[in-house]
Amino acid sequence: MTTQTTTPEIPGAPSSDTTTDTLGIPPHIGRALATGGGALTVVSAFLAWTWTSAFPGDLTVYGYPGGLQVLVLIGGALTTLFGLSSYGVKGLRWLTPAGGDGAIKFAALATFYTTWYTVIAITADLGGIVNLEPGGYIAAIASAVTYLGARALPFERPEPDPIDPDDTRWEHVKHAYAYRWQTIKAAYAGGKPSTLGALPSYVEILIIVAILGLGLTVFTYGIGTEYDELFIGFLITAAFGFAALNKSGLVAQASQITARHQNITICGAFVAAAMFPFTQTDDQYATVGVYILIFGTVALGLNIVVGLAGLLDLGYVAFLGVGAYAAAMVSGSPSSPFDVHFPFWAAVLVGAAASLVFGVLIGAPTLRLRGDYLAIVTLGFGEIFRITANNLDGTSGPDITNGSNGISSIPNLNILGFDFGAEHAIAGFTIGRFANYFFLMLVITAVVVLVFRRSGDSRIGRAWVAIREDETAALAMGINGFRVKLIAFAVGASLAGLAGTVQAHVTYTVTPEQYLFAGPIPPNSAFLLAAVVLGGMGTISGPLIGAALLFLIPNKLQFLGDYQLFAFGLALILLMRFRPEGLIPNRRRQLEFHEDAEAPTVLTKAGA
């Protein structure tokens, strides 16, 4: 094993080991192996990997990658580009503003794991390694070389604080303050100074458009994977590819640009989402899209309660059920005890108002509790709602909810003569039933995002954050904690009820079994809370992305059967281990979770 020593740039700082070589291979050799192996993997993707088209994706064609070969091609291309950027190739330096070694490592992992997963899948599905063509062997060897080269790159350690805090000499004190100021500036700038420099506004807007287009492409590809092997390969490539982009500093650069044009980014995101149904040839995947929006909207409402106010609510799905039941009862269903048929706008108001009332009734006596006690009470409320809805069947109680049979045959919406249950032709594209509801849910999601942004930036939003950070200190500063928490509970509940009104019409039937605490298919309280934590508490895009992942992945992993929840739980454990702040965290939480990793370690006099 070899060790490299680097000297901090601050005067008077002692030398220390900041990087280590894990394989005994010089870093420049490892970088060359990773770059060359990535390029060879790209070439291998254009060769045949098997002789028969029985394996999904048809990997028998020369010169045209198909199926999993496309994902291997992407991983190899990322590895090669990051490697060339680390060499300072002109025109590619902007790819690694935070350094290229970490990016090369994760891109190499994406290439290696996706390639070897494909090779193993071919061997297992077709009955032996003899079914591999030369292209498969070349890809396996090239990706292994890429992996070994990446492993040889040094592991970067946090640089120690070069100043002894017990030394009171003026020069050391001056350098200490300068060092800490540079650290703070770097942290709030995304970790490393930007290499792009100041860009014109129109260029940054074009970059935002490209980012949104890339996001739509990735989501459309993932949701449209037609067989299990391709989806698993997509997960591997997407996970390690995102990690590579994050390590390279491109994610931080994108975050800075989108933060400077937040309104344009939000509007552009909704435009990109509205393009999704037009990318589909039928209504199959629009079904998944509308459920993701329902799930994401409810998660965003929960984010007000958990992410902003810091209240752990384990029965939040009950508010979704209250809104769905209230809307179903007034929407003209023959199973409803009320013989009324309200228009959609009235049904929306009824659903949101019913959830708001229940939020106040439940929150008023329980929000004086804190922490685990509040969580247990909300968990009990969720179960009480489900059991009560199950018992209001005319036998165990009044005939209101029709018991376990629920309220069925809910008619499709008809707004201003537009029938959401019928197909419509728009600009030459046929838009089916679920696509219609997708557009409606997209409008409701925009309303929820607007409410979240305005309330988060308001005086009450700052009070929520104060309660979350330190309730005792907030009360001492004159904030009425009970009133503030009750408002958060009521707003979050009404947003869930708003989404519930659309869910009732999309599913045709509302039953108590749809609103469990935990189950294999969301939405349920456990998955909603996981979506907020996974995506990033206190942010807008975090819960939406978390909800999309948590709905899409179980939907695609149904072939795992009883092991589906096990695989899902394992993935959550790994994510909480390596990225506890969530996928799209705000900067405050990111610094809190990585305080030890980002803050320089302190050298004592003896250590120096």
Coordinates of C-alpha atoms in Angstrom, one line a residue:
M1 CA 0.0 0.0 0.0
T2 CA 1.3 3.4 -0.9
T3 CA 0.4 6.8 0.6
Q4 CA 0.4 10.2 -1.0
T5 CA 1.0 13.3 1.1
T6 CA -0.4 16.7 0.2
T7 CA 0.4 20.0 1.9
P8 CA -2.4 22.4 2.7
E9 CA -2.1 25.8 0.9
I10 CA -2.6 27.8 4.1
P11 CA 0.7 29.2 5.4
G12 CA 1.9 27.7 8.6
A13 CA -0.2 24.5 8.2
P14 CA 1.5 21.2 9.0
S15 CA 1.6 18.4 6.4
S16 CA -0.8 15.5 6.7
D17 CA -2.0 12.5 4.8
T18 CA -5.1 13.4 2.9
T19 CA -5.3 10.7 0.3
T20 CA -4.5 7.0 0.3
D21 CA -4.0 4.5 -2.5
T22 CA -6.0 1.3 -1.8
L23 CA -4.4 -1.1 -4.3
G24 CA -0.8 -0.1 -4.6
I25 CA -1.3 1.1 -8.2
P26 CA -0.2 4.7 -8.8
P27 CA -3.3 7.0 -9.2
H28 CA -2.3 8.1 -12.7
I29 CA -2.2 4.5 -13.8
G30 CA -5.5 3.8 -12.2
R31 CA -7.0 6.8 -13.9
A32 CA -5.7 5.7 -17.3
L33 CA -7.1 2.1 -16.7
A34 CA -10.5 3.5 -15.7
T35 CA -10.7 5.8 -18.7
G36 CA -9.4 3.2 -21.2
G37 CA -11.6 0.5 -19.8
G38 CA -14.7 2.8 -20.0
A39 CA -13.9 3.6 -23.7
L40 CA -13.5 -0.2 -24.5
T41 CA -16.8 -0.9 -22.7
V42 CA -18.5 1.7 -25.0
V43 CA -17.0 -0.1 -28.0
S44 CA -18.2 -3.5 -26.7
A45 CA -21.8 -2.2 -26.5
F46 CA -21.9 -2.2 -30.3
L47 CA -21.0 -5.9 -30.5
A48 CA -23.2 -8.9 -30.1
W49 CA -23.3 -10.3 -26.6
T50 CA -25.3 -13.4 -27.2
W51 CA -26.2 -15.5 -30.3
T52 CA -30.0 -15.8 -29.7
S53 CA -32.7 -13.2 -29.4
A54 CA -34.4 -15.2 -26.6
F55 CA -32.8 -12.9 -24.0
P56 CA -34.9 -9.7 -23.7
G57 CA -33.7 -6.8 -25.7
D58 CA -32.1 -8.7 -28.6
L59 CA -28.4 -8.3 -27.9
T60 CA -27.4 -10.1 -31.1
V61 CA -27.1 -7.1 -33.4
Y62 CA -23.7 -5.7 -34.4
G63 CA -23.5 -1.9 -34.5
Y64 CA -26.8 -1.2 -32.7
P65 CA -26.9 -1.5 -28.9
G66 CA -30.2 -2.8 -27.5
G67 CA -31.7 -3.3 -24.0
L68 CA -29.1 -3.5 -21.3
Q69 CA -26.3 -2.7 -23.7
V70 CA -27.7 0.9 -23.8
L71 CA -27.2 1.2 -20.1
V72 CA -23.7 -0.2 -20.3
L73 CA -23.0 2.3 -23.0
I74 CA -24.1 5.2 -20.8
G75 CA -22.0 4.0 -17.9
G76 CA -18.9 3.5 -20.0
A77 CA -19.4 6.9 -21.7
L78 CA -19.7 8.7 -18.3
T79 CA -16.5 7.0 -17.0
T80 CA -14.6 8.0 -20.2
L81 CA -15.8 11.6 -20.1
F82 CA -15.0 12.0 -16.4
G83 CA -11.6 10.5 -17.0
L84 CA -10.8 12.8 -19.9
S85 CA -12.0 15.7 -17.8
S86 CA -9.7 14.8 -15.0
Y87 CA -6.8 14.9 -17.5
G88 CA -7.7 18.5 -18.3
V89 CA -8.9 17.8 -21.9
K90 CA -10.0 21.1 -23.4
G91 CA -13.7 21.4 -23.6
L92 CA -14.4 18.8 -20.9
R93 CA -13.0 20.4 -17.8
W94 CA -16.5 21.7 -16.9
L95 CA -17.6 18.2 -16.3
T96 CA -15.7 17.9 -13.0
P97 CA -15.9 21.2 -11.1
A98 CA -15.4 19.3 -7.8
G99 CA -12.7 16.9 -9.0
G100 CA -12.9 13.9 -11.2
D101 CA -11.7 10.9 -9.0
G102 CA -14.9 10.5 -7.1
A103 CA -17.0 10.8 -10.3
I104 CA -14.8 8.2 -12.0
K105 CA -15.3 5.8 -9.2
F106 CA -19.1 5.9 -9.2
A107 CA -19.3 5.9 -13.0
A108 CA -17.0 2.9 -13.1
L109 CA -19.2 1.1 -10.5
A110 CA -22.2 1.8 -12.7
T111 CA -20.4 0.3 -15.7
F112 CA -19.1 -2.7 -13.8
Y113 CA -22.3 -3.7 -12.0
T114 CA -24.6 -3.2 -15.0
T115 CA -22.3 -5.1 -17.3
W116 CA -21.8 -8.1 -15.0
Y117 CA -25.4 -8.1 -14.1
T118 CA -26.2 -8.5 -17.8
V119 CA -23.6 -11.2 -18.3
I120 CA -24.9 -13.2 -15.3
A121 CA -28.5 -12.7 -16.4
I122 CA -27.7 -14.0 -19.9
T123 CA -25.9 -17.0 -18.4
A124 CA -28.8 -17.7 -16.0
D125 CA -31.7 -17.2 -18.4
L126 CA -30.2 -19.0 -21.4
G127 CA -28.5 -21.9 -19.5
G128 CA -24.8 -21.3 -19.4
I129 CA -21.8 -19.1 -20.2
V130 CA -21.6 -20.7 -23.7
N131 CA -24.4 -18.5 -24.8
L132 CA -22.1 -15.4 -24.6
E133 CA -20.7 -14.0 -27.8
P134 CA -17.3 -12.3 -27.9
G135 CA -18.9 -8.9 -27.3
G136 CA -20.1 -10.1 -23.9
Y137 CA -16.6 -11.3 -22.9
I138 CA -15.0 -8.1 -24.0
A139 CA -17.5 -6.0 -22.1
A140 CA -17.0 -8.1 -18.9
I141 CA -13.2 -7.8 -19.1
A142 CA -13.3 -4.1 -20.0
S143 CA -15.6 -3.2 -17.2
A144 CA -13.5 -5.2 -14.7
V145 CA -10.4 -3.2 -15.8
T146 CA -12.5 0.0 -15.4
Y147 CA -13.4 -1.1 -11.9
L148 CA -9.9 -2.0 -10.9
G149 CA -8.6 1.3 -12.2
A150 CA -11.2 3.2 -10.3
R151 CA -10.4 1.3 -7.1
A152 CA -6.8 2.4 -7.5
L153 CA -7.7 6.0 -7.3
P154 CA -7.0 7.6 -3.9
F155 CA -9.6 7.9 -1.3
E156 CA -10.0 11.6 -0.4
R157 CA -10.1 12.4 3.3
P158 CA -11.2 15.7 4.8
E159 CA -8.3 18.0 5.3
P160 CA -7.4 18.6 8.9
D161 CA -7.6 22.1 10.5
P162 CA -4.1 23.3 10.1
I163 CA -4.3 25.6 13.1
D164 CA -4.0 24.5 16.7
P165 CA -6.9 26.2 18.6
D166 CA -4.8 26.5 21.7
D167 CA -2.1 28.5 19.9
T168 CA -2.8 32.2 20.6
R169 CA -0.2 33.7 18.3
W170 CA -1.7 36.3 16.0
E171 CA -0.5 34.8 12.7
H172 CA -2.1 31.5 13.6
V173 CA -5.3 33.2 14.7
K174 CA -5.4 35.2 11.5
H175 CA -4.9 32.1 9.4
A176 CA -7.5 30.2 11.4
Y177 CA -10.2 32.8 10.7
A178 CA -9.2 32.9 7.0
Y179 CA -9.3 29.1 6.7
R180 CA -12.7 28.9 8.4
W181 CA -14.1 31.7 6.3
Q182 CA -13.0 29.9 3.1
T183 CA -14.6 26.7 4.4
I184 CA -17.9 28.4 5.1
K185 CA -17.9 30.1 1.6
A186 CA -17.1 26.8 -0.1
A187 CA -19.8 25.0 1.8
Y188 CA -22.5 27.4 0.9
A189 CA -21.3 27.5 -2.7
G190 CA -21.7 23.8 -3.1
G191 CA -18.4 22.5 -1.8
K192 CA -16.0 23.8 -4.5
P193 CA -15.7 27.0 -6.5
S194 CA -17.6 26.9 -9.8
T195 CA -15.5 26.4 -12.9
L196 CA -18.3 27.7 -15.2
G197 CA -17.9 31.3 -13.9
A198 CA -20.7 33.8 -14.4
L199 CA -23.0 32.8 -17.3
P200 CA -25.5 34.9 -19.1
S201 CA -29.1 34.4 -17.9
Y202 CA -30.2 32.9 -21.2
V203 CA -27.5 30.3 -21.1
E204 CA -28.5 29.3 -17.6
I205 CA -32.1 29.1 -18.7
L206 CA -31.0 26.8 -21.6
I207 CA -29.1 24.7 -19.0
I208 CA -32.3 24.4 -17.0
V209 CA -34.2 23.3 -20.1
A210 CA -31.6 20.7 -20.7
I211 CA -31.8 19.4 -17.1
L212 CA -35.6 19.1 -17.3
G213 CA -35.4 17.4 -20.6
L214 CA -32.9 14.9 -19.2
G215 CA -35.1 14.3 -16.2
L216 CA -38.1 13.7 -18.5
T217 CA -36.1 11.3 -20.6
V218 CA -34.8 9.3 -17.6
F219 CA -38.3 9.1 -16.0
T220 CA -39.9 8.1 -19.3
Y221 CA -37.2 5.4 -19.9
G222 CA -37.6 4.0 -16.4
I223 CA -41.4 3.9 -16.4
G224 CA -41.4 2.3 -19.9
T225 CA -39.0 -0.6 -19.2
E226 CA -40.8 -3.6 -20.6
Y227 CA -39.0 -6.4 -18.7
D228 CA -37.6 -7.0 -15.3
E229 CA -33.9 -7.3 -16.2
L230 CA -34.0 -4.0 -18.0
F231 CA -35.5 -2.2 -15.0
I232 CA -33.0 -3.6 -12.5
G233 CA -30.2 -2.6 -14.8
F234 CA -31.8 0.9 -15.1
L235 CA -31.9 1.2 -11.3
I236 CA -28.2 0.2 -11.0
T237 CA -27.1 2.7 -13.7
A238 CA -29.3 5.5 -12.5
A239 CA -28.2 5.2 -8.8
F240 CA -24.5 5.1 -9.5
G241 CA -24.8 7.6 -12.3
F242 CA -26.5 10.1 -10.1
A243 CA -23.8 9.5 -7.4
A244 CA -21.1 10.1 -10.1
L245 CA -22.8 13.4 -11.2
N246 CA -23.0 14.4 -7.6
K247 CA -19.3 13.7 -6.9
S248 CA -18.3 15.6 -10.0
G249 CA -20.0 18.7 -8.7
L250 CA -22.5 18.9 -11.6
V251 CA -25.4 18.4 -9.3
A252 CA -24.2 21.3 -7.1
Q253 CA -23.8 23.5 -10.2
A254 CA -27.3 22.6 -11.3
S255 CA -28.6 23.4 -7.9
Q256 CA -27.0 26.8 -7.9
I257 CA -28.4 27.6 -11.4
T258 CA -31.9 26.4 -10.6
A259 CA -31.9 28.3 -7.3
R260 CA -31.1 31.6 -9.2
H261 CA -34.1 30.9 -11.5
Q262 CA -36.5 29.2 -9.1
N263 CA -39.7 30.4 -10.7
I264 CA -38.6 29.4 -14.2
T265 CA -37.4 26.0 -12.9
I266 CA -40.8 25.2 -11.3
C267 CA -42.8 26.4 -14.3
G268 CA -40.5 24.4 -16.6
A269 CA -40.8 21.3 -14.4
F270 CA -44.6 21.4 -14.8
V271 CA -44.3 21.9 -18.6
A272 CA -42.0 18.9 -18.8
A273 CA -44.4 16.8 -16.7
A274 CA -47.3 17.9 -19.0
M275 CA -45.3 16.5 -21.9
F276 CA -45.2 13.0 -20.4
P277 CA -48.5 11.7 -21.7
F278 CA -47.5 12.8 -25.2
T279 CA -44.5 10.5 -25.0
Q280 CA -46.7 7.4 -24.5
T281 CA -48.3 5.4 -27.2
D282 CA -51.1 4.1 -25.0
D283 CA -52.7 4.8 -21.6
Q284 CA -50.7 2.1 -19.8
Y285 CA -48.0 4.2 -18.2
A286 CA -50.2 7.2 -17.8
T287 CA -51.9 5.1 -15.1
V288 CA -48.7 5.0 -13.2
G289 CA -48.1 8.7 -13.8
V290 CA -51.4 9.8 -12.3
Y291 CA -50.9 7.6 -9.2
I292 CA -47.4 9.1 -8.8
L293 CA -48.9 12.6 -8.8
I294 CA -51.6 11.6 -6.3
F295 CA -48.9 10.0 -4.0
G296 CA -46.5 12.9 -4.5
T297 CA -49.2 15.6 -3.7
V298 CA -50.1 13.8 -0.5
A299 CA -46.4 13.5 0.4
L300 CA -45.9 17.2 -0.2
G301 CA -48.8 17.9 2.2
L302 CA -47.2 15.7 4.8
N303 CA -44.0 17.6 4.2
I304 CA -45.6 20.6 5.8
V305 CA -46.3 18.6 8.9
V306 CA -43.1 16.7 9.1
G307 CA -40.6 18.7 7.1
L308 CA -41.5 22.2 8.1
A309 CA -43.2 21.9 11.5
G310 CA -41.3 18.8 12.6
L311 CA -44.4 16.8 13.7
L312 CA -44.1 13.0 13.3
D313 CA -47.5 12.0 11.8
L314 CA -47.9 8.2 11.3
G315 CA -51.6 8.3 10.4
Y316 CA -51.5 10.8 7.6
V317 CA -53.1 8.5 5.0
A318 CA -56.3 8.8 6.9
F319 CA -56.8 12.4 5.8
L320 CA -56.5 11.1 2.2
G321 CA -59.2 8.6 3.0
V322 CA -61.4 11.2 4.6
G323 CA -61.2 13.4 1.4
A324 CA -61.8 10.4 -0.9
Y325 CA -64.8 9.2 1.1
A326 CA -66.3 12.7 1.4
A327 CA -66.0 13.3 -2.4
A328 CA -67.3 9.9 -3.2
M329 CA -70.4 10.4 -1.2
V330 CA -71.4 13.6 -3.1
S331 CA -70.3 12.5 -6.6
G332 CA -73.5 10.6 -7.6
S333 CA -72.3 7.1 -6.7
P334 CA -75.2 4.6 -6.4
S335 CA -73.4 3.2 -3.3
S336 CA -73.5 6.6 -1.5
P337 CA -76.0 7.1 1.3
F338 CA -76.6 10.6 -0.1
D339 CA -78.5 10.9 -3.3
V340 CA -76.6 14.0 -4.6
H341 CA -74.2 14.7 -7.5
F342 CA -72.1 17.7 -6.8
P343 CA -70.0 19.3 -9.6
F344 CA -66.3 18.7 -9.3
W345 CA -65.4 22.1 -7.7
A346 CA -68.0 21.5 -5.0
A347 CA -66.7 17.9 -4.4
V348 CA -63.2 19.3 -4.1
L349 CA -64.3 21.8 -1.5
V350 CA -66.2 19.1 0.4
G351 CA -63.2 16.7 0.4
A352 CA -60.7 19.3 1.5
A353 CA -63.1 20.8 4.1
A354 CA -63.8 17.3 5.6
S355 CA -60.1 16.6 5.9
L356 CA -59.5 20.0 7.4
V357 CA -62.2 19.5 10.0
F358 CA -60.8 16.1 10.9
G359 CA -57.3 17.5 11.1
V360 CA -58.5 20.1 13.6
L361 CA -60.5 17.6 15.6
I362 CA -57.6 15.2 15.9
G363 CA -55.0 17.8 16.3
A364 CA -56.7 19.9 19.0
P365 CA -56.4 17.3 21.8
T366 CA -53.2 15.6 20.6
L367 CA -50.8 18.4 19.5
R368 CA -49.9 19.2 23.1
L369 CA -47.9 16.0 23.0
R370 CA -44.4 15.8 21.6
G371 CA -42.1 13.3 19.9
D372 CA -42.9 9.6 20.2
Y373 CA -46.2 10.2 22.0
L374 CA -47.5 12.3 19.2
A375 CA -46.5 9.7 16.7
I376 CA -48.3 6.9 18.6
V377 CA -51.5 9.0 18.8
T378 CA -51.5 9.8 15.1
L379 CA -50.8 6.1 14.3
G380 CA -53.9 5.3 16.4
F381 CA -56.0 7.8 14.5
G382 CA -55.1 6.2 11.2
E383 CA -56.1 2.8 12.4
I384 CA -59.3 4.2 14.1
F385 CA -60.3 5.8 10.8
R386 CA -59.9 2.5 8.8
I387 CA -61.7 0.4 11.4
T388 CA -64.5 3.0 11.7
A389 CA -65.0 3.1 7.9
N390 CA -65.1 -0.7 7.9
N391 CA -67.8 -0.8 10.6
L392 CA -70.2 1.8 9.2
D393 CA -71.9 -0.8 7.1
G394 CA -75.5 -0.8 8.6
T395 CA -74.8 -3.8 10.8
S396 CA -72.0 -2.8 13.2
G397 CA -73.0 0.8 12.9
P398 CA -74.9 3.3 10.7
D399 CA -74.9 2.6 7.0
I400 CA -72.6 5.4 5.7
T401 CA -69.5 3.9 4.2
N402 CA -71.0 0.6 3.0
G403 CA -68.4 -1.2 5.2
S404 CA -65.7 -3.3 3.6
N405 CA -67.4 -3.0 0.1
G406 CA -66.8 0.7 0.2
I407 CA -68.4 3.3 -2.2
S408 CA -68.2 1.9 -5.7
S409 CA -69.2 3.0 -9.2
I410 CA -68.0 6.5 -8.8
P411 CA -68.7 8.3 -12.1
N412 CA -66.0 9.9 -14.2
L413 CA -65.6 13.6 -13.8
N414 CA -67.2 16.0 -16.3
I415 CA -65.9 19.5 -16.1
L416 CA -67.4 22.1 -18.5
G417 CA -68.4 19.4 -20.9
F418 CA -65.0 17.7 -20.9
D419 CA -65.5 14.0 -20.0
F420 CA -62.5 12.6 -18.2
G421 CA -63.5 9.0 -18.9
A422 CA -63.4 9.4 -22.7
E423 CA -60.5 9.6 -25.1
H424 CA -59.7 12.9 -26.7
A425 CA -57.5 13.9 -29.6
I426 CA -55.0 16.8 -28.9
A427 CA -52.6 17.9 -31.6
G428 CA -52.8 14.6 -33.3
F429 CA -52.2 12.6 -30.1
T430 CA -54.9 10.4 -28.5
I431 CA -55.2 11.2 -24.8
G432 CA -56.9 8.4 -22.8
R433 CA -58.7 8.4 -19.5
F434 CA -55.7 8.2 -17.2
A435 CA -53.9 10.9 -19.2
N436 CA -56.9 13.2 -18.6
Y437 CA -56.7 12.6 -14.9
F438 CA -52.9 13.1 -15.1
F439 CA -53.4 16.7 -16.4
L440 CA -56.0 17.4 -13.7
M441 CA -53.8 16.1 -11.0
L442 CA -50.9 18.1 -12.4
V443 CA -53.0 21.3 -11.9
I444 CA -53.8 20.2 -8.3
T445 CA -50.1 19.5 -7.7
A446 CA -49.3 23.0 -8.9
V447 CA -51.8 24.4 -6.4
V448 CA -50.3 22.4 -3.6
V449 CA -46.8 23.5 -4.6
L450 CA -47.9 27.1 -4.5
V451 CA -49.5 26.7 -1.1
F452 CA -46.3 25.0 0.2
R453 CA -44.0 27.8 -1.2
R454 CA -46.2 30.7 0.0
S455 CA -46.8 29.2 3.5
G456 CA -43.1 28.2 3.9
D457 CA -41.9 31.7 3.1
S458 CA -44.6 33.4 5.3
R459 CA -44.5 34.3 8.9
I460 CA -46.3 31.2 9.9
G461 CA -43.8 29.1 7.9
R462 CA -40.9 30.6 9.8
A463 CA -42.7 29.8 13.0
W464 CA -43.0 26.2 11.9
V465 CA -39.3 26.0 11.3
A466 CA -38.6 27.6 14.7
I467 CA -40.9 24.9 16.3
R468 CA -39.1 22.2 14.4
E469 CA -35.6 23.4 15.4
D470 CA -36.3 24.0 19.1
E471 CA -39.8 24.2 20.4
T472 CA -38.7 25.4 23.9
A473 CA -36.8 28.3 22.4
A474 CA -39.6 29.2 20.1
L475 CA -42.1 29.3 22.9
A476 CA -39.7 31.5 24.9
M477 CA -39.6 33.9 22.0
G478 CA -43.4 34.3 22.1
I479 CA -44.5 31.8 19.4
N480 CA -47.8 30.2 20.2
G481 CA -46.7 26.6 19.7
F482 CA -50.1 24.9 19.9
R483 CA -51.8 27.3 17.4
V484 CA -48.8 27.1 15.0
K485 CA -48.8 23.3 15.1
L486 CA -52.6 23.1 14.7
I487 CA -52.4 25.3 11.6
A488 CA -49.7 23.0 10.1
F489 CA -51.9 19.9 10.9
A490 CA -55.0 21.6 9.3
V491 CA -53.2 22.7 6.2
G492 CA -51.5 19.4 5.6
A493 CA -54.8 17.5 6.1
S494 CA -56.7 19.7 3.7
L495 CA -54.1 19.2 1.0
A496 CA -54.4 15.4 1.5
G497 CA -58.1 15.7 1.2
L498 CA -57.7 17.6 -2.0
A499 CA -55.8 14.8 -3.6
G500 CA -58.3 12.3 -2.2
T501 CA -61.1 13.8 -4.3
V502 CA -59.2 12.9 -7.5
Q503 CA -58.2 9.5 -6.2
A504 CA -61.8 8.6 -5.6
H505 CA -62.7 9.3 -9.2
V506 CA -59.6 7.6 -10.7
T507 CA -60.0 4.4 -8.8
Y508 CA -63.9 4.3 -9.2
T509 CA -64.1 2.7 -5.7
V510 CA -63.1 3.8 -2.2
T511 CA -62.6 1.0 0.4
P512 CA -61.0 1.0 3.9
E513 CA -58.2 -1.4 2.7
Q514 CA -56.7 1.4 0.6
Y515 CA -55.7 3.4 3.7
L516 CA -53.4 1.1 5.7
F517 CA -50.5 2.1 7.8
A518 CA -48.2 -0.1 5.8
G519 CA -48.6 -2.4 2.9
P520 CA -47.0 -3.6 -0.3
I521 CA -48.5 -0.9 -2.5
P522 CA -48.6 2.8 -1.7
P523 CA -50.1 5.2 -0.8
N524 CA -50.0 4.3 2.9
S525 CA -48.7 6.2 5.9
A526 CA -45.4 4.4 6.1
F527 CA -44.6 5.0 2.4
L528 CA -45.7 8.6 2.6
L529 CA -43.4 9.3 5.5
A530 CA -40.6 7.4 3.6
A531 CA -41.2 9.5 0.5
V532 CA -40.7 12.7 2.5
V533 CA -37.5 11.4 4.3
L534 CA -36.1 9.8 1.1
G535 CA -36.7 12.8 -1.1
G536 CA -35.6 15.5 1.4
M537 CA -37.6 17.1 4.2
G538 CA -38.5 20.7 3.9
T539 CA -38.1 20.9 0.1
I540 CA -40.6 20.9 -2.8
S541 CA -39.0 18.6 -5.3
G542 CA -37.7 16.1 -2.7
P543 CA -41.0 14.5 -1.7
L544 CA -42.2 14.5 -5.3
I545 CA -39.1 12.6 -6.4
G546 CA -39.3 10.3 -3.4
A547 CA -43.0 9.5 -4.1
A548 CA -42.2 8.8 -7.7
L549 CA -39.4 6.3 -6.7
L550 CA -41.4 4.7 -4.0
F551 CA -44.4 4.1 -6.3
L552 CA -42.5 3.2 -9.4
I553 CA -40.0 0.7 -7.8
P554 CA -42.5 -1.5 -6.0
N555 CA -44.7 -1.4 -9.1
K556 CA -41.9 -2.7 -11.2
L557 CA -40.5 -5.2 -8.7
Q558 CA -43.7 -7.2 -8.3
F559 CA -41.9 -10.2 -9.7
L560 CA -40.0 -10.4 -6.4
G561 CA -43.2 -11.5 -4.6
D562 CA -42.7 -11.8 -0.9
Y563 CA -39.1 -10.5 -1.1
Q564 CA -40.3 -7.1 -2.5
L565 CA -40.5 -5.4 0.8
F566 CA -37.2 -6.9 1.9
A567 CA -35.4 -5.5 -1.2
F568 CA -37.1 -2.2 -0.6
G569 CA -36.1 -2.0 3.0
L570 CA -32.5 -2.9 2.2
A571 CA -32.4 -0.1 -0.4
L572 CA -33.7 2.4 2.3
I573 CA -31.1 1.2 4.8
L574 CA -28.3 1.8 2.2
L575 CA -29.7 5.2 1.3
M576 CA -30.0 6.3 5.0
R577 CA -26.4 5.1 5.5
F578 CA -24.9 7.0 2.6
R579 CA -27.3 9.9 2.1
P580 CA -29.3 10.4 5.3
E581 CA -30.3 13.9 4.3
G582 CA -32.4 12.7 1.3
L583 CA -31.9 12.9 -2.4
I584 CA -32.8 16.6 -2.7
P585 CA -32.0 18.1 0.7
N586 CA -31.9 21.7 1.6
R587 CA -28.5 23.0 2.5
R588 CA -29.2 23.2 6.3
R589 CA -30.0 19.5 6.6
Q590 CA -27.1 18.6 4.4
L591 CA -24.6 20.4 6.6
E592 CA -26.3 18.9 9.7
F593 CA -25.9 15.3 8.6
H594 CA -22.4 15.7 7.2
E595 CA -21.0 18.1 9.8
D596 CA -18.3 15.7 10.8
A597 CA -17.4 14.8 7.2
E598 CA -17.3 18.4 5.8
A599 CA -15.8 20.2 8.9
P600 CA -12.0 19.9 9.1
T601 CA -10.7 17.8 11.9
V602 CA -8.8 19.6 14.6
L603 CA -5.1 18.9 15.4
T604 CA -4.0 19.2 18.9
K605 CA -0.5 20.3 19.9
A606 CA 0.6 16.8 20.6
G607 CA -0.7 15.6 17.2
A608 CA 0.9 18.4 15.4

